[in-house]
């Protein structure tokens, strides 16, 4: 209710300041891009999709690599040192490969993440519907107030 009043107040202020008329389509596009609830739900949906991709990747052959550079001092730490002259420089590299033959929880986790994706999509549609209804009410009130004033 407070959000509705803020939108109407903003629209009435826009009327009084002789602002450019905005169409309903522009209002809806702006709301879809900037409404915090819709933005948050879209991020949740992307996170759920990424989680499913990670779970599916567990079935594949995995290769990981790590490279670390290091420097070990030769001289007293209180003196000025030049890299490579007063210290040893080095690089370590490590590679690992693995393949999971069988994971009994795999199907259960995949199903769980797919349900999470479906839930995120339903929540997104519900939120978009509520925002559009509230926006249309405020827009039509704005047009009515503009004609009355």
PDB file of C-alpha atoms in Angstrom:
ATOM      1  CA  UNK A   1       0.000   0.000   0.000  1.00  0.00           C
ATOM      2  CA  UNK A   2       2.854   2.369   0.851  1.00  0.00           C
ATOM      3  CA  UNK A   3       4.503   1.660  -2.495  1.00  0.00           C
ATOM      4  CA  UNK A   4       1.224   2.429  -4.252  1.00  0.00           C
ATOM      5  CA  UNK A   5       0.961   5.771  -2.451  1.00  0.00           C
ATOM      6  CA  UNK A   6       4.568   6.614  -3.293  1.00  0.00           C
ATOM      7  CA  UNK A   7       3.966   5.883  -6.968  1.00  0.00           C
ATOM      8  CA  UNK A   8       0.821   8.036  -7.023  1.00  0.00           C
ATOM      9  CA  UNK A   9       2.637  10.837  -5.187  1.00  0.00           C
ATOM     10  CA  UNK A  10       5.514  10.647  -7.669  1.00  0.00           C
ATOM     11  CA  UNK A  11       3.111  10.741 -10.585  1.00  0.00           C
ATOM     12  CA  UNK A  12       1.212  13.716  -9.116  1.00  0.00           C
ATOM     13  CA  UNK A  13       4.512  15.525  -8.638  1.00  0.00           C
ATOM     14  CA  UNK A  14       5.342  14.784 -12.260  1.00  0.00           C
ATOM     15  CA  UNK A  15       2.049  16.412 -13.278  1.00  0.00           C
ATOM     16  CA  UNK A  16       2.759  19.548 -11.299  1.00  0.00           C
ATOM     17  CA  UNK A  17       6.270  19.922 -12.727  1.00  0.00           C
ATOM     18  CA  UNK A  18       5.007  19.759 -16.354  1.00  0.00           C
ATOM     19  CA  UNK A  19       7.000  16.602 -17.012  1.00  0.00           C
ATOM     20  CA  UNK A  20       7.019  14.862 -20.373  1.00  0.00           C
ATOM     21  CA  UNK A  21       4.117  12.474 -20.848  1.00  0.00           C
ATOM     22  CA  UNK A  22       5.151   8.870 -20.534  1.00  0.00           C
ATOM     23  CA  UNK A  23       3.303   5.985 -22.092  1.00  0.00           C
ATOM     24  CA  UNK A  24       2.135   2.889 -20.264  1.00  0.00           C
ATOM     25  CA  UNK A  25       4.534   0.775 -22.324  1.00  0.00           C
ATOM     26  CA  UNK A  26       7.496   2.922 -21.228  1.00  0.00           C
ATOM     27  CA  UNK A  27       6.370   2.669 -17.595  1.00  0.00           C
ATOM     28  CA  UNK A  28       6.209  -1.121 -17.800  1.00  0.00           C
ATOM     29  CA  UNK A  29       9.627  -1.360 -19.481  1.00  0.00           C
ATOM     30  CA  UNK A  30      11.149   0.888 -16.827  1.00  0.00           C
ATOM     31  CA  UNK A  31       9.567  -1.154 -14.032  1.00  0.00           C
ATOM     32  CA  UNK A  32      10.767  -4.474 -15.510  1.00  0.00           C
ATOM     33  CA  UNK A  33      14.337  -3.182 -15.625  1.00  0.00           C
ATOM     34  CA  UNK A  34      14.446  -1.392 -12.269  1.00  0.00           C
ATOM     35  CA  UNK A  35      11.950  -2.893  -9.836  1.00  0.00           C
ATOM     36  CA  UNK A  36      14.058  -4.358  -6.995  1.00  0.00           C
ATOM     37  CA  UNK A  37      11.904  -7.448  -6.487  1.00  0.00           C
ATOM     38  CA  UNK A  38      12.000  -8.388 -10.174  1.00  0.00           C
ATOM     39  CA  UNK A  39      15.758  -7.793 -10.376  1.00  0.00           C
ATOM     40  CA  UNK A  40      16.291  -9.969  -7.280  1.00  0.00           C
ATOM     41  CA  UNK A  41      14.100 -12.767  -8.651  1.00  0.00           C
ATOM     42  CA  UNK A  42      15.958 -12.725 -11.992  1.00  0.00           C
ATOM     43  CA  UNK A  43      19.256 -13.058 -10.117  1.00  0.00           C
ATOM     44  CA  UNK A  44      17.817 -15.964  -8.110  1.00  0.00           C
ATOM     45  CA  UNK A  45      16.713 -17.644 -11.333  1.00  0.00           C
ATOM     46  CA  UNK A  46      20.186 -17.275 -12.836  1.00  0.00           C
ATOM     47  CA  UNK A  47      21.720 -18.673  -9.633  1.00  0.00           C
ATOM     48  CA  UNK A  48      19.411 -21.700  -9.770  1.00  0.00           C
ATOM     49  CA  UNK A  49      20.356 -22.320 -13.416  1.00  0.00           C
ATOM     50  CA  UNK A  50      24.056 -22.050 -12.560  1.00  0.00           C
ATOM     51  CA  UNK A  51      23.634 -24.486  -9.659  1.00  0.00           C
ATOM     52  CA  UNK A  52      22.034 -27.012 -12.006  1.00  0.00           C
ATOM     53  CA  UNK A  53      24.925 -26.605 -14.441  1.00  0.00           C
ATOM     54  CA  UNK A  54      27.414 -27.209 -11.617  1.00  0.00           C
ATOM     55  CA  UNK A  55      25.596 -30.381 -10.536  1.00  0.00           C
ATOM     56  CA  UNK A  56      25.509 -31.645 -14.127  1.00  0.00           C
ATOM     57  CA  UNK A  57      29.215 -30.912 -14.475  1.00  0.00           C
ATOM     58  CA  UNK A  58      29.944 -33.406 -11.675  1.00  0.00           C
ATOM     59  CA  UNK A  59      29.177 -36.197 -14.155  1.00  0.00           C
ATOM     60  CA  UNK A  60      31.817 -35.024 -16.592  1.00  0.00           C
ATOM     61  CA  UNK A  61      35.551 -35.429 -16.667  1.00  0.00           C
ATOM     62  CA  UNK A  62      37.005 -32.586 -14.594  1.00  0.00           C
ATOM     63  CA  UNK A  63      40.407 -31.002 -14.960  1.00  0.00           C
ATOM     64  CA  UNK A  64      41.704 -28.426 -12.543  1.00  0.00           C
ATOM     65  CA  UNK A  65      44.938 -26.478 -12.536  1.00  0.00           C
ATOM     66  CA  UNK A  66      46.619 -24.153 -10.102  1.00  0.00           C
ATOM     67  CA  UNK A  67      49.642 -21.939 -10.583  1.00  0.00           C
ATOM     68  CA  UNK A  68      51.313 -20.257  -7.620  1.00  0.00           C
ATOM     69  CA  UNK A  69      54.223 -17.855  -7.726  1.00  0.00           C
ATOM     70  CA  UNK A  70      56.319 -17.423  -4.644  1.00  0.00           C
ATOM     71  CA  UNK A  71      59.279 -15.456  -3.375  1.00  0.00           C
ATOM     72  CA  UNK A  72      61.526 -16.493  -0.500  1.00  0.00           C
ATOM     73  CA  UNK A  73      63.860 -13.871   0.992  1.00  0.00           C
ATOM     74  CA  UNK A  74      67.571 -14.595   1.359  1.00  0.00           C
ATOM     75  CA  UNK A  75      68.608 -11.473   3.260  1.00  0.00           C
ATOM     76  CA  UNK A  76      67.542  -9.799   6.476  1.00  0.00           C
ATOM     77  CA  UNK A  77      63.894  -8.641   6.168  1.00  0.00           C
ATOM     78  CA  UNK A  78      64.773  -5.176   7.573  1.00  0.00           C
ATOM     79  CA  UNK A  79      67.041  -4.341   4.640  1.00  0.00           C
ATOM     80  CA  UNK A  80      65.993  -3.196   1.196  1.00  0.00           C
ATOM     81  CA  UNK A  81      65.701  -6.113  -1.167  1.00  0.00           C
ATOM     82  CA  UNK A  82      65.474  -6.442  -4.911  1.00  0.00           C
ATOM     83  CA  UNK A  83      63.298  -9.230  -6.295  1.00  0.00           C
ATOM     84  CA  UNK A  84      65.424 -11.947  -7.847  1.00  0.00           C
ATOM     85  CA  UNK A  85      68.705 -10.683  -6.404  1.00  0.00           C
ATOM     86  CA  UNK A  86      68.025 -10.890  -2.664  1.00  0.00           C
ATOM     87  CA  UNK A  87      65.408 -13.619  -2.971  1.00  0.00           C
ATOM     88  CA  UNK A  88      64.465 -16.778  -4.823  1.00  0.00           C
ATOM     89  CA  UNK A  89      61.587 -16.499  -7.260  1.00  0.00           C
ATOM     90  CA  UNK A  90      59.618 -19.542  -8.238  1.00  0.00           C
ATOM     91  CA  UNK A  91      56.466 -20.874  -9.790  1.00  0.00           C
ATOM     92  CA  UNK A  92      54.610 -24.019  -8.805  1.00  0.00           C
ATOM     93  CA  UNK A  93      52.067 -25.633 -11.075  1.00  0.00           C
ATOM     94  CA  UNK A  94      49.690 -28.446 -10.214  1.00  0.00           C
ATOM     95  CA  UNK A  95      47.205 -30.325 -12.375  1.00  0.00           C
ATOM     96  CA  UNK A  96      44.505 -32.770 -11.358  1.00  0.00           C
ATOM     97  CA  UNK A  97      41.927 -34.784 -13.261  1.00  0.00           C
ATOM     98  CA  UNK A  98      38.970 -36.753 -11.944  1.00  0.00           C
ATOM     99  CA  UNK A  99      35.899 -38.589 -13.130  1.00  0.00           C
ATOM    100  CA  UNK A 100      33.031 -39.665 -10.894  1.00  0.00           C
ATOM    101  CA  UNK A 101      31.989 -43.196 -11.777  1.00  0.00           C
ATOM    102  CA  UNK A 102      28.829 -43.231  -9.707  1.00  0.00           C
ATOM    103  CA  UNK A 103      27.090 -40.678  -7.510  1.00  0.00           C
ATOM    104  CA  UNK A 104      23.873 -41.917  -5.879  1.00  0.00           C
ATOM    105  CA  UNK A 105      22.756 -38.396  -4.946  1.00  0.00           C
ATOM    106  CA  UNK A 106      23.193 -36.999  -8.476  1.00  0.00           C
ATOM    107  CA  UNK A 107      19.636 -37.522  -9.754  1.00  0.00           C
ATOM    108  CA  UNK A 108      18.131 -36.284  -6.501  1.00  0.00           C
ATOM    109  CA  UNK A 109      20.201 -33.085  -6.593  1.00  0.00           C
ATOM    110  CA  UNK A 110      19.399 -32.468 -10.250  1.00  0.00           C
ATOM    111  CA  UNK A 111      15.678 -32.845  -9.557  1.00  0.00           C
ATOM    112  CA  UNK A 112      15.988 -30.512  -6.589  1.00  0.00           C
ATOM    113  CA  UNK A 113      17.695 -27.799  -8.654  1.00  0.00           C
ATOM    114  CA  UNK A 114      15.222 -28.189 -11.521  1.00  0.00           C
ATOM    115  CA  UNK A 115      12.393 -27.647  -9.033  1.00  0.00           C
ATOM    116  CA  UNK A 116      14.253 -24.568  -7.795  1.00  0.00           C
ATOM    117  CA  UNK A 117      14.386 -23.221 -11.352  1.00  0.00           C
ATOM    118  CA  UNK A 118      10.676 -23.863 -11.849  1.00  0.00           C
ATOM    119  CA  UNK A 119       9.865 -22.183  -8.544  1.00  0.00           C
ATOM    120  CA  UNK A 120      11.972 -19.160  -9.499  1.00  0.00           C
ATOM    121  CA  UNK A 121      10.169 -18.867 -12.837  1.00  0.00           C
ATOM    122  CA  UNK A 122       6.739 -19.075 -11.187  1.00  0.00           C
ATOM    123  CA  UNK A 123       7.777 -16.492  -8.596  1.00  0.00           C
ATOM    124  CA  UNK A 124       9.072 -14.245 -11.368  1.00  0.00           C
ATOM    125  CA  UNK A 125       5.778 -14.428 -13.290  1.00  0.00           C
ATOM    126  CA  UNK A 126       3.795 -13.742 -10.115  1.00  0.00           C
ATOM    127  CA  UNK A 127       5.940 -10.729  -9.195  1.00  0.00           C
ATOM    128  CA  UNK A 128       5.784  -9.330 -12.726  1.00  0.00           C
ATOM    129  CA  UNK A 129       2.003  -9.667 -12.695  1.00  0.00           C
ATOM    130  CA  UNK A 130       1.683  -7.849  -9.365  1.00  0.00           C
ATOM    131  CA  UNK A 131       4.027  -5.070 -10.463  1.00  0.00           C
ATOM    132  CA  UNK A 132       2.165  -4.573 -13.745  1.00  0.00           C
ATOM    133  CA  UNK A 133      -1.225  -4.433 -11.993  1.00  0.00           C
ATOM    134  CA  UNK A 134       0.054  -1.899  -9.451  1.00  0.00           C
ATOM    135  CA  UNK A 135       1.724   0.090 -12.197  1.00  0.00           C
ATOM    136  CA  UNK A 136      -1.406   0.159 -14.357  1.00  0.00           C
ATOM    137  CA  UNK A 137      -3.527   1.311 -11.410  1.00  0.00           C
ATOM    138  CA  UNK A 138      -1.070   4.102 -10.668  1.00  0.00           C
ATOM    139  CA  UNK A 139      -0.798   5.064 -14.341  1.00  0.00           C
ATOM    140  CA  UNK A 140      -4.544   5.269 -14.841  1.00  0.00           C
ATOM    141  CA  UNK A 141      -4.868   7.273 -11.609  1.00  0.00           C
ATOM    142  CA  UNK A 142      -2.165   9.549 -12.985  1.00  0.00           C
ATOM    143  CA  UNK A 143      -4.130  10.063 -16.226  1.00  0.00           C
ATOM    144  CA  UNK A 144      -7.319  10.676 -14.263  1.00  0.00           C
ATOM    145  CA  UNK A 145      -5.630  13.214 -11.975  1.00  0.00           C
ATOM    146  CA  UNK A 146      -4.083  14.904 -14.979  1.00  0.00           C
ATOM    147  CA  UNK A 147      -7.529  15.398 -16.536  1.00  0.00           C
ATOM    148  CA  UNK A 148      -9.064  16.584 -13.252  1.00  0.00           C
ATOM    149  CA  UNK A 149      -6.274  19.041 -12.418  1.00  0.00           C
TER     150      UNK A 149
END
